[in-house]
Short mmCIF file of C-alpha atoms in Angstrom, two decimals:
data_model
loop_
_atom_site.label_atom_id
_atom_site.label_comp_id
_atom_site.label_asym_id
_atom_site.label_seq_id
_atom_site.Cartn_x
_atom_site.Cartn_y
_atom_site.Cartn_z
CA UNK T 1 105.26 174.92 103.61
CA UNK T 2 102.02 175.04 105.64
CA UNK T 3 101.47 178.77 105.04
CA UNK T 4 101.35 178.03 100.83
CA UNK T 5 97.88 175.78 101.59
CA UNK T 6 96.75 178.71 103.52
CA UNK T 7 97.15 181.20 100.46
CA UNK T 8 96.09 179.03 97.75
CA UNK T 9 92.77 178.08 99.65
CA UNK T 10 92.08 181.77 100.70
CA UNK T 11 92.80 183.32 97.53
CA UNK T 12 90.59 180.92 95.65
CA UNK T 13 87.64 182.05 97.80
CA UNK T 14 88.48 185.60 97.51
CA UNK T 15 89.32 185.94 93.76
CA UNK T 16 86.05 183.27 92.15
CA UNK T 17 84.32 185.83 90.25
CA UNK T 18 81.09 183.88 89.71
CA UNK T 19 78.19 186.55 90.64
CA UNK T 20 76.26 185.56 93.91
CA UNK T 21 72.79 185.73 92.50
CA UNK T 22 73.48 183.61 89.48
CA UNK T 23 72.67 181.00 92.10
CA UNK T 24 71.00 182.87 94.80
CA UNK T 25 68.96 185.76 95.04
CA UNK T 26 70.44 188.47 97.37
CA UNK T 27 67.05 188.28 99.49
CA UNK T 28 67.31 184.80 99.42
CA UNK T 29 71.11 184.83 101.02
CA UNK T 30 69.99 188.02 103.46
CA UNK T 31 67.06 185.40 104.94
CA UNK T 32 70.33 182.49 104.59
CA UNK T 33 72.28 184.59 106.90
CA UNK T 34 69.86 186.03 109.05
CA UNK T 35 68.88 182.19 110.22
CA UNK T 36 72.23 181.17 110.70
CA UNK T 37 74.26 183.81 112.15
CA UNK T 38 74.47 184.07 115.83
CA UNK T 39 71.82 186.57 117.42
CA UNK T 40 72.80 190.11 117.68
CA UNK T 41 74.93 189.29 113.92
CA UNK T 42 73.50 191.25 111.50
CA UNK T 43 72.79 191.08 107.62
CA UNK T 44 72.36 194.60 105.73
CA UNK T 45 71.88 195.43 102.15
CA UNK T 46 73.44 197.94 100.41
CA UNK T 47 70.26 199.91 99.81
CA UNK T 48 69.49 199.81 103.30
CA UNK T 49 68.29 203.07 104.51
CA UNK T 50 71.00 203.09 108.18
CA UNK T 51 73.81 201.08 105.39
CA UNK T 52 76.60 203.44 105.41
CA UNK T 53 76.22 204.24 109.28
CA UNK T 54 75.55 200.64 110.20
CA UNK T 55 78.92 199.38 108.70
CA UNK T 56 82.24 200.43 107.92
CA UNK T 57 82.87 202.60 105.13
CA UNK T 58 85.85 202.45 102.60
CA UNK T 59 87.90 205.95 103.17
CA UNK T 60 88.44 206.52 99.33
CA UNK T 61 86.28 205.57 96.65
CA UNK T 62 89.39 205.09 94.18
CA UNK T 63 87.65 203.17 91.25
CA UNK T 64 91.09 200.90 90.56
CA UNK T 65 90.80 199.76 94.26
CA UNK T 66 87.06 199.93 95.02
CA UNK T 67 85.24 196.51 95.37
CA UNK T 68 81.46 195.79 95.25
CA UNK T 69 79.11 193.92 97.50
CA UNK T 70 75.69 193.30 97.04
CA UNK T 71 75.69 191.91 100.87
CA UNK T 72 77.33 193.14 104.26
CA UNK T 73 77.31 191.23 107.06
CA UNK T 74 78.92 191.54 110.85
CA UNK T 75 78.72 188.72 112.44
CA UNK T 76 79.93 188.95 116.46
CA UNK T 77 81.52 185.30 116.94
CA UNK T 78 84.54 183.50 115.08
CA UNK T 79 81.96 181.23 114.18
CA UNK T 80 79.99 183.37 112.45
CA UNK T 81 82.59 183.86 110.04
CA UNK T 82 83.80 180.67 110.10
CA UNK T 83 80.26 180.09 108.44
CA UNK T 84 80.14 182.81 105.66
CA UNK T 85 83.40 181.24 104.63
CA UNK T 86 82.59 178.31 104.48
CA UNK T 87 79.06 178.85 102.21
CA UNK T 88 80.78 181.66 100.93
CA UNK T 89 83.65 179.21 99.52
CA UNK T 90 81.56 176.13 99.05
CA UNK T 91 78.65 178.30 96.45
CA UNK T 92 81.78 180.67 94.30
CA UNK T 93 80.88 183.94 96.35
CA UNK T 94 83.66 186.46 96.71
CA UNK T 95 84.19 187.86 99.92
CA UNK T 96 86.31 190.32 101.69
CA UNK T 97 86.81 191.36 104.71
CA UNK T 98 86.41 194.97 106.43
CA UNK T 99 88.52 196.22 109.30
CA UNK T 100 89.37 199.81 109.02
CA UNK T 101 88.62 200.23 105.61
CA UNK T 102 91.71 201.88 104.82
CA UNK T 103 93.27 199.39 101.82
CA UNK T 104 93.40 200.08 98.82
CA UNK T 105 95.42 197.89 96.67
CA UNK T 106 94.05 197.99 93.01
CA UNK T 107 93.78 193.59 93.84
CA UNK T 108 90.86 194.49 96.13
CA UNK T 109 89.04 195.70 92.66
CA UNK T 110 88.70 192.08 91.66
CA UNK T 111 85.83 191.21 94.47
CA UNK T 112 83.08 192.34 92.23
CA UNK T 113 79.32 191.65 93.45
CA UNK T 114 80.61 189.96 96.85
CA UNK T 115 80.07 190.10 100.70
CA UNK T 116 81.70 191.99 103.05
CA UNK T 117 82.72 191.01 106.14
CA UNK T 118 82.65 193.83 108.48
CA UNK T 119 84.33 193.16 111.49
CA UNK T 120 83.01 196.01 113.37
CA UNK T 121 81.56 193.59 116.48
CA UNK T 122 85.20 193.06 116.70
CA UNK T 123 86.43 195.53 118.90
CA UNK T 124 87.86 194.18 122.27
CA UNK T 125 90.89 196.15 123.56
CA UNK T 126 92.47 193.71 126.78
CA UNK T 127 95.98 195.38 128.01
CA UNK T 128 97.94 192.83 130.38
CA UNK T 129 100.35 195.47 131.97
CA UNK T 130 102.11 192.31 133.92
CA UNK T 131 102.79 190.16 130.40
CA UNK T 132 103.08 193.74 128.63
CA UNK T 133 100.37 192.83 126.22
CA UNK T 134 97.58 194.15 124.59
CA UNK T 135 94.94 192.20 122.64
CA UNK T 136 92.48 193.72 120.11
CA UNK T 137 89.75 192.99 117.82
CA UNK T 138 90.13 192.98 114.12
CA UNK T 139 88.05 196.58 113.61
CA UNK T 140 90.30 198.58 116.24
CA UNK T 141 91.90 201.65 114.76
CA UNK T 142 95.21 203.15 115.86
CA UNK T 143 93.70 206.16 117.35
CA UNK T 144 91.01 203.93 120.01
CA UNK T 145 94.51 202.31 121.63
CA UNK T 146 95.90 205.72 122.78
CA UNK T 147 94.08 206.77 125.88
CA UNK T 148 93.85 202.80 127.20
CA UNK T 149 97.54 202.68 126.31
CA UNK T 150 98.42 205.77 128.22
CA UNK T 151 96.57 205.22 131.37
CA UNK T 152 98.36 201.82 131.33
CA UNK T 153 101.73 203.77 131.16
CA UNK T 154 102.78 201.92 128.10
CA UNK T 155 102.86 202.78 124.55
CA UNK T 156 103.27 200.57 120.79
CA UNK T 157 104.66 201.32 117.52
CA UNK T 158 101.51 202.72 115.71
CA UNK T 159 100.93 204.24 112.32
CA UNK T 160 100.93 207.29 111.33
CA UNK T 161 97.10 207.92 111.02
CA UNK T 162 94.84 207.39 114.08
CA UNK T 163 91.82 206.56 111.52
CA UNK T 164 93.68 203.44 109.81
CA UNK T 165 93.05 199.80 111.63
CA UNK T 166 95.40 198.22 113.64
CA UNK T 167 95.43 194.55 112.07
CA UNK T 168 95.48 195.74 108.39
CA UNK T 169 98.22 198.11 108.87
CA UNK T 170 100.27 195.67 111.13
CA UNK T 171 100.29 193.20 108.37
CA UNK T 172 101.51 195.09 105.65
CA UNK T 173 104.50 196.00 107.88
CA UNK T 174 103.05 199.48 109.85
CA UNK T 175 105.51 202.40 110.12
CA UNK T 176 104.98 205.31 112.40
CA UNK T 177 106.77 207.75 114.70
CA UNK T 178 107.65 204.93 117.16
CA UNK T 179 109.75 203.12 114.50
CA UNK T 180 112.97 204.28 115.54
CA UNK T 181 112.50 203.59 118.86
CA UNK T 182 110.54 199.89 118.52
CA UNK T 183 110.37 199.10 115.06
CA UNK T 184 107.38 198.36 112.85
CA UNK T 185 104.55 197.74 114.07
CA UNK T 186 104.72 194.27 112.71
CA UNK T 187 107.16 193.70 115.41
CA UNK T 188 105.02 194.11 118.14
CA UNK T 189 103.19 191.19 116.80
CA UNK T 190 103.29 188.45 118.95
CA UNK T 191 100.15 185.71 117.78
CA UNK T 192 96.88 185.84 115.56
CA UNK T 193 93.61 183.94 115.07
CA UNK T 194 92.41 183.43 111.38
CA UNK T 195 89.18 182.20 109.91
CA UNK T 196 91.07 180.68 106.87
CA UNK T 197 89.49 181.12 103.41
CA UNK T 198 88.55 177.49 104.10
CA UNK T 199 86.63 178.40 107.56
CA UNK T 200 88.94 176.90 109.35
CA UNK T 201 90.07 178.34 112.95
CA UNK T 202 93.78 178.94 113.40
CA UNK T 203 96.17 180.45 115.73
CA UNK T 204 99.81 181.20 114.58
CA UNK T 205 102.97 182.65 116.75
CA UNK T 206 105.96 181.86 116.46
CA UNK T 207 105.56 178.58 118.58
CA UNK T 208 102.22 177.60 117.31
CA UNK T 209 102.04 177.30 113.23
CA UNK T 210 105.19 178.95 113.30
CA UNK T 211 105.14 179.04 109.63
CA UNK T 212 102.06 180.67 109.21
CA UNK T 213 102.79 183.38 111.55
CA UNK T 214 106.16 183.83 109.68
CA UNK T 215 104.08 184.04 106.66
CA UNK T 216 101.49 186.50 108.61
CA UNK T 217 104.44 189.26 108.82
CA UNK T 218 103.95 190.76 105.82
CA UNK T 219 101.67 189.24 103.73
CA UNK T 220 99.35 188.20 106.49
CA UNK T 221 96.07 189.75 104.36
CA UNK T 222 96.52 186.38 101.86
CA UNK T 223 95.66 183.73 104.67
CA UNK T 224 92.64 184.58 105.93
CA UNK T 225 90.72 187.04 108.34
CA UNK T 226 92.41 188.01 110.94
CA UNK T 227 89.79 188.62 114.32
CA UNK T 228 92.03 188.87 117.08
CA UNK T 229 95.94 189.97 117.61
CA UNK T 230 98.09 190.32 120.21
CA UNK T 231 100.83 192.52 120.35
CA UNK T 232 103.93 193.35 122.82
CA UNK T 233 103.82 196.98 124.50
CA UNK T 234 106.20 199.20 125.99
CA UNK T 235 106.64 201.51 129.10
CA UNK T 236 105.40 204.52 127.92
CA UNK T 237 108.54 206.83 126.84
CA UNK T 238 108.55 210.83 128.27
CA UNK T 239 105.50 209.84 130.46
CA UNK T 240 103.14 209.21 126.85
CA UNK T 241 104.08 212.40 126.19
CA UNK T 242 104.66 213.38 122.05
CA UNK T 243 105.69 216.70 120.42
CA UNK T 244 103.44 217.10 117.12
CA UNK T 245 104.47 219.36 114.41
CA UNK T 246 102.60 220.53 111.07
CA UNK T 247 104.48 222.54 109.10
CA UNK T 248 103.80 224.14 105.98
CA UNK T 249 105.88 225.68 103.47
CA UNK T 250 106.12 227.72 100.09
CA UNK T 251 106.67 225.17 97.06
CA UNK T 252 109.78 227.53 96.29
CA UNK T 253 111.33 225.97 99.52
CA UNK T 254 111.56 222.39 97.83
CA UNK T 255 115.39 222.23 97.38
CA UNK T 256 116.32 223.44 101.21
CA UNK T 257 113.80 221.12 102.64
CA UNK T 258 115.51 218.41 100.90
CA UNK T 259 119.33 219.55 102.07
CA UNK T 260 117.70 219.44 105.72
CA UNK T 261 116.25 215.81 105.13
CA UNK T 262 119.65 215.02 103.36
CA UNK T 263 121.73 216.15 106.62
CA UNK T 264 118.87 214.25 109.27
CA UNK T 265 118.74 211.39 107.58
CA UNK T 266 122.38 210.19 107.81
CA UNK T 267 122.00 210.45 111.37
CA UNK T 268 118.08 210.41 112.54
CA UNK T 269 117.25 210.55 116.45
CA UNK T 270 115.01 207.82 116.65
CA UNK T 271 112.53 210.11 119.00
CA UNK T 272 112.01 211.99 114.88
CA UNK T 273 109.47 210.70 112.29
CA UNK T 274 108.98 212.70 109.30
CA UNK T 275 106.21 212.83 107.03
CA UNK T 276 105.92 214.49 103.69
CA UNK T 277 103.16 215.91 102.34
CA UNK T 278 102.17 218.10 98.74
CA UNK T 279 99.01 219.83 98.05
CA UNK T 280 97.48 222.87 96.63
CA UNK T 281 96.39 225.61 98.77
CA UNK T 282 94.94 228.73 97.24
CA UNK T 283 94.89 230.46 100.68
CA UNK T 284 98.52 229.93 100.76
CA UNK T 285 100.05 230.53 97.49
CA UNK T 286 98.97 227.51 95.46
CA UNK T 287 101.07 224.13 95.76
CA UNK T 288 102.76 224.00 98.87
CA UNK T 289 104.68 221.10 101.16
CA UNK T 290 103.55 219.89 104.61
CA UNK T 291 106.48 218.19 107.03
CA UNK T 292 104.43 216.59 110.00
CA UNK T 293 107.17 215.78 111.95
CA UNK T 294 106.92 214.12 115.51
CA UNK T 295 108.94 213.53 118.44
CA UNK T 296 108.82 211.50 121.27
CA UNK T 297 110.29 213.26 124.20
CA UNK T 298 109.74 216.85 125.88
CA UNK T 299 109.11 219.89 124.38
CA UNK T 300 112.46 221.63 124.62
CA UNK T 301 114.51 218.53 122.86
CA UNK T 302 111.52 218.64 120.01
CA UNK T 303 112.34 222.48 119.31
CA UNK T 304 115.84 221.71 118.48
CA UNK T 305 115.20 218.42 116.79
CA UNK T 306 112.56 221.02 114.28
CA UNK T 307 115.12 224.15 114.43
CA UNK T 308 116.71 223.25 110.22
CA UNK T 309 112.75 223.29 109.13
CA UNK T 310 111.63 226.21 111.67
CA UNK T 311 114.36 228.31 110.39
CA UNK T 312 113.32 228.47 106.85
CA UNK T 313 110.42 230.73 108.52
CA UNK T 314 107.22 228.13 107.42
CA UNK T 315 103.96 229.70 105.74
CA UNK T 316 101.98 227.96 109.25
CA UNK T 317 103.08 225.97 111.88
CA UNK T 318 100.86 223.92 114.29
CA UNK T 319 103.24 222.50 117.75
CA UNK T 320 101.70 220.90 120.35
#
């Protein structure tokens, strides 16, 4: 299958552990990049003194998932990256590229000494409210699509986390509290355009490289960087409107919270997503449980839809 040369190529790029500077001092690829990048692209070292405002930061520092650069770049065109890639691929550099920064698979540990690809110039949001499309750059995060969404009168299945990135969350499936009503957001996926780990430019849907987009829904992170996706939307549902509620309970409540999830989840409205939380408090008692549950729909169906947790009397509740 088509999508197997796509893997094999970008994984070879990604995974070569051969240090950049064994071949190439790190000044000496900053002044590489700098000449050949597009103008307004721009090349940053780690010890920069604007580095960690300049591009995107990883959200956790977890050592088992952490990788290393000893270059950032963010170029603004495809063929910017198309050109990293390529000299990227051709000289044994790892690379990896940055979206929301959010991953953290312990694989992303082996790019040790690489360059990152920030793909913060990539941040185009284009809604088509006649096709019932939106199309966004490869650094938007869940939280940037709300307000254009909502003015559009549509809405899409989003995570759960307005901080995560659209495009790394999409293809690693995406679940959220519009998956009852439209599915993942995977499904909303309708095309993409790679840079493959070859520097090749590529478009898959499900009529062009048909494979490769199959191949995109779900492991889409192993062919590639993705710049660009398009996804279907939806008429907004309740006007945009969504009932949020934090809840917080007493650890001792454990074994009644998890009757109540027993008796919703046979038969779950698909307006309800649940989330499950445990940490440790001191201002409340020590370890306690957080439900963040959401609804999408008006306030008075929410209430009922939250009555089983509400009536075990939570420690704090937030509803808005």
């Amino acid at each position: 299958m088509m999508f197997k040369m796509y893997i094999l190529t970008f994984l070879f790029a990604l995974v070569h552990q051969t240090l950049a500077f064994n071949n190439f001092s790190v000044d000496a690829l900053a002044a590489h990049f700098s000449e050949i990048l597009s103008p307004g692209s721009q090349v940053w070292l780690p010890d920069s003194a604007n580095y960690t405002s300049a591009i995107t930061q990883r959200w956790t520092i977890y050592p088992p998932a952490e990788p290393t650069y000893i270059l950032a770049l963010k170029p603004v065109l495809p063929s910017d990256i198309q050109a990293i890639i390529e000299f990227s691929s051709n000289h044994n550099i790892p690379f990896m590229a940055t979206g929301g920064g959010h991953g953290y698979s312990t694989t992303l540990h082996s790019c040790k000494n690489g360059i990152d690809i920030d793909l913060g110039f990539f941040h185009d949001i284009r809604i088509d409210k006649e096709a019932s499309t939106i199309t966004i750059g490869g650094s938007v995060k869940f939280g940037e699509l709300l307000q254009p969404l909502f003015h559009a009168g549509k809405e899409i299945q989003t995570g759960l986390a307005e901080c995560v990135g659209v495009v790394g969350a999409t293809l690693g499936a995406g679940l959220g509290p519009y998956t009852g009503l439209h599915g993942l957001v995977i499904d909303a996926l309708l095309e993409v355009k790679y840079v493959t780990g070859t520097g090749e430019l590529i478009t898959a849907s499900k009529t062009e490289n048909p494979e490769l987009f199959w191949g995109a829904r779900g492991a889409g992170h192993q062919f590639g960087v993705v710049y660009e996706a398009t996804y279907k939307i939806h008429d907004a549902t309740n006007n945009g409107e969504l009932v949020v509620a934090t809840m917080r309970f007493h650890s001792s409540d454990n074994a009644s919270l998890w009757e109540i999830m027993k008796d919703i989840g046979s038969n779950q409205p698909r307006e309800m997503s649940l989330a499950f939380q445990v940490n440790w408090n001191d201002e409340f008692g020590g370890l306690n449980i957080i439900i963040n549950a959401k609804w999408v729909g008006p306030m008075e169906e929410a209430l009922i839809a939250f009555f089983p947790f509400l009536s075990l009397n939570p420690i704090q509740k937030i509803i808005s």
